[in-house]
Amino acid sequence: MILAVLFANSEGNILVERFNGVPAEERLHWRSFLVKLGADNLKGVKNEELLVASHKSVYIVYTVLGDVSVYVVGKDEYDELA
């Protein structure tokens, strides 16, 4: 299940965010955590190279597309064939 999708610019400003099933009080935590994660790990990463991390039993896939960082947070297994 997808919990969050965020797009941020190279300065760490969030351009677009969508949360699904994440309580309002946790959203600020996720915003700051994801931007910090990207600042620490996306320097020098090739365009469209996927990075994966885990935090609090969820998985985060993130990448750079030009000057935009993309973060997808999800949990559980999703299989469209199931």
mmCIF file of C-alpha atoms in Angstrom:
data_model
loop_
_atom_site.group_PDB
_atom_site.id
_atom_site.type_symbol
_atom_site.label_atom_id
_atom_site.label_comp_id
_atom_site.label_asym_id
_atom_site.label_seq_id
_atom_site.Cartn_x
_atom_site.Cartn_y
_atom_site.Cartn_z
ATOM 1 C CA MET A 1 0.000 0.000 0.000
ATOM 2 C CA ILE A 2 1.358 3.426 -0.936
ATOM 3 C CA LEU A 3 1.436 5.749 2.081
ATOM 4 C CA ALA A 4 3.049 8.850 0.595
ATOM 5 C CA VAL A 5 4.443 10.329 -2.593
ATOM 6 C CA LEU A 6 6.536 13.488 -2.413
ATOM 7 C CA PHE A 7 8.308 15.590 -5.016
ATOM 8 C CA ALA A 8 10.963 18.060 -3.817
ATOM 9 C CA ASN A 9 13.339 20.427 -5.580
ATOM 10 C CA SER A 10 17.113 20.404 -5.166
ATOM 11 C CA GLU A 11 16.894 22.874 -2.239
ATOM 12 C CA GLY A 12 14.638 20.480 -0.303
ATOM 13 C CA ASN A 13 11.407 22.419 -0.806
ATOM 14 C CA ILE A 14 8.424 20.115 -1.243
ATOM 15 C CA LEU A 15 6.680 20.776 -4.545
ATOM 16 C CA VAL A 16 3.877 18.197 -4.333
ATOM 17 C CA GLU A 17 2.908 15.712 -1.641
ATOM 18 C CA ARG A 18 0.131 13.182 -1.261
ATOM 19 C CA PHE A 19 -0.491 11.077 1.833
ATOM 20 C CA ASN A 20 -2.786 8.063 2.093
ATOM 21 C CA GLY A 21 -3.728 6.798 5.546
ATOM 22 C CA VAL A 22 -1.035 8.817 7.335
ATOM 23 C CA PRO A 23 -2.319 10.752 10.379
ATOM 24 C CA ALA A 24 -1.863 14.525 10.191
ATOM 25 C CA GLU A 25 0.473 14.551 13.202
ATOM 26 C CA GLU A 26 2.881 12.150 11.433
ATOM 27 C CA ARG A 27 3.049 14.056 8.153
ATOM 28 C CA LEU A 28 5.506 16.668 9.413
ATOM 29 C CA HIS A 29 7.807 13.872 10.586
ATOM 30 C CA TRP A 30 7.703 12.225 7.153
ATOM 31 C CA ARG A 31 8.302 15.509 5.321
ATOM 32 C CA SER A 32 11.423 16.337 7.308
ATOM 33 C CA PHE A 33 12.679 12.734 7.354
ATOM 34 C CA LEU A 34 12.409 12.305 3.583
ATOM 35 C CA VAL A 35 14.046 15.630 2.753
ATOM 36 C CA LYS A 36 16.924 14.818 5.140
ATOM 37 C CA LEU A 37 17.226 11.315 3.669
ATOM 38 C CA GLY A 38 17.527 12.798 0.192
ATOM 39 C CA ALA A 39 20.017 15.466 1.261
ATOM 40 C CA ASP A 40 22.227 12.796 2.826
ATOM 41 C CA ASN A 41 22.040 10.205 0.040
ATOM 42 C CA LEU A 42 21.102 11.732 -3.314
ATOM 43 C CA LYS A 43 24.286 13.751 -3.861
ATOM 44 C CA GLY A 44 26.143 12.292 -6.823
ATOM 45 C CA VAL A 45 23.395 9.799 -7.679
ATOM 46 C CA LYS A 46 22.779 9.233 -11.374
ATOM 47 C CA ASN A 47 19.516 10.424 -12.868
ATOM 48 C CA GLU A 48 16.748 7.824 -12.311
ATOM 49 C CA GLU A 49 18.960 5.559 -10.160
ATOM 50 C CA LEU A 50 16.642 4.022 -7.542
ATOM 51 C CA LEU A 51 17.607 3.956 -3.875
ATOM 52 C CA VAL A 52 15.730 1.941 -1.240
ATOM 53 C CA ALA A 53 15.566 2.475 2.518
ATOM 54 C CA SER A 54 13.413 1.186 5.354
ATOM 55 C CA HIS A 55 12.122 3.103 8.374
ATOM 56 C CA LYS A 56 9.537 2.098 10.990
ATOM 57 C CA SER A 57 8.417 -1.014 9.056
ATOM 58 C CA VAL A 58 7.864 0.901 5.805
ATOM 59 C CA TYR A 59 9.945 1.021 2.654
ATOM 60 C CA ILE A 60 11.055 4.140 0.839
ATOM 61 C CA VAL A 61 12.062 4.224 -2.810
ATOM 62 C CA TYR A 62 13.594 7.485 -3.927
ATOM 63 C CA THR A 63 15.431 8.904 -6.911
ATOM 64 C CA VAL A 64 16.407 12.073 -8.741
ATOM 65 C CA LEU A 65 14.819 13.195 -11.996
ATOM 66 C CA GLY A 66 16.772 16.229 -13.145
ATOM 67 C CA ASP A 67 16.439 18.810 -10.348
ATOM 68 C CA VAL A 68 13.504 17.015 -8.707
ATOM 69 C CA SER A 69 13.713 14.339 -6.013
ATOM 70 C CA VAL A 70 10.914 11.759 -5.925
ATOM 71 C CA TYR A 71 10.045 9.768 -2.788
ATOM 72 C CA VAL A 72 7.534 6.919 -2.548
ATOM 73 C CA VAL A 73 6.727 5.438 0.871
ATOM 74 C CA GLY A 74 4.834 2.174 1.200
ATOM 75 C CA LYS A 75 4.266 -0.850 3.385
ATOM 76 C CA ASP A 76 3.094 -4.403 2.990
ATOM 77 C CA GLU A 77 3.376 -6.251 -0.261
ATOM 78 C CA TYR A 78 1.392 -5.081 -3.242
ATOM 79 C CA ASP A 79 0.886 -7.453 -6.127
ATOM 80 C CA GLU A 80 -1.637 -6.572 -8.788
ATOM 81 C CA LEU A 81 -1.865 -10.266 -9.718
ATOM 82 C CA ALA A 82 -3.006 -11.358 -6.248
#
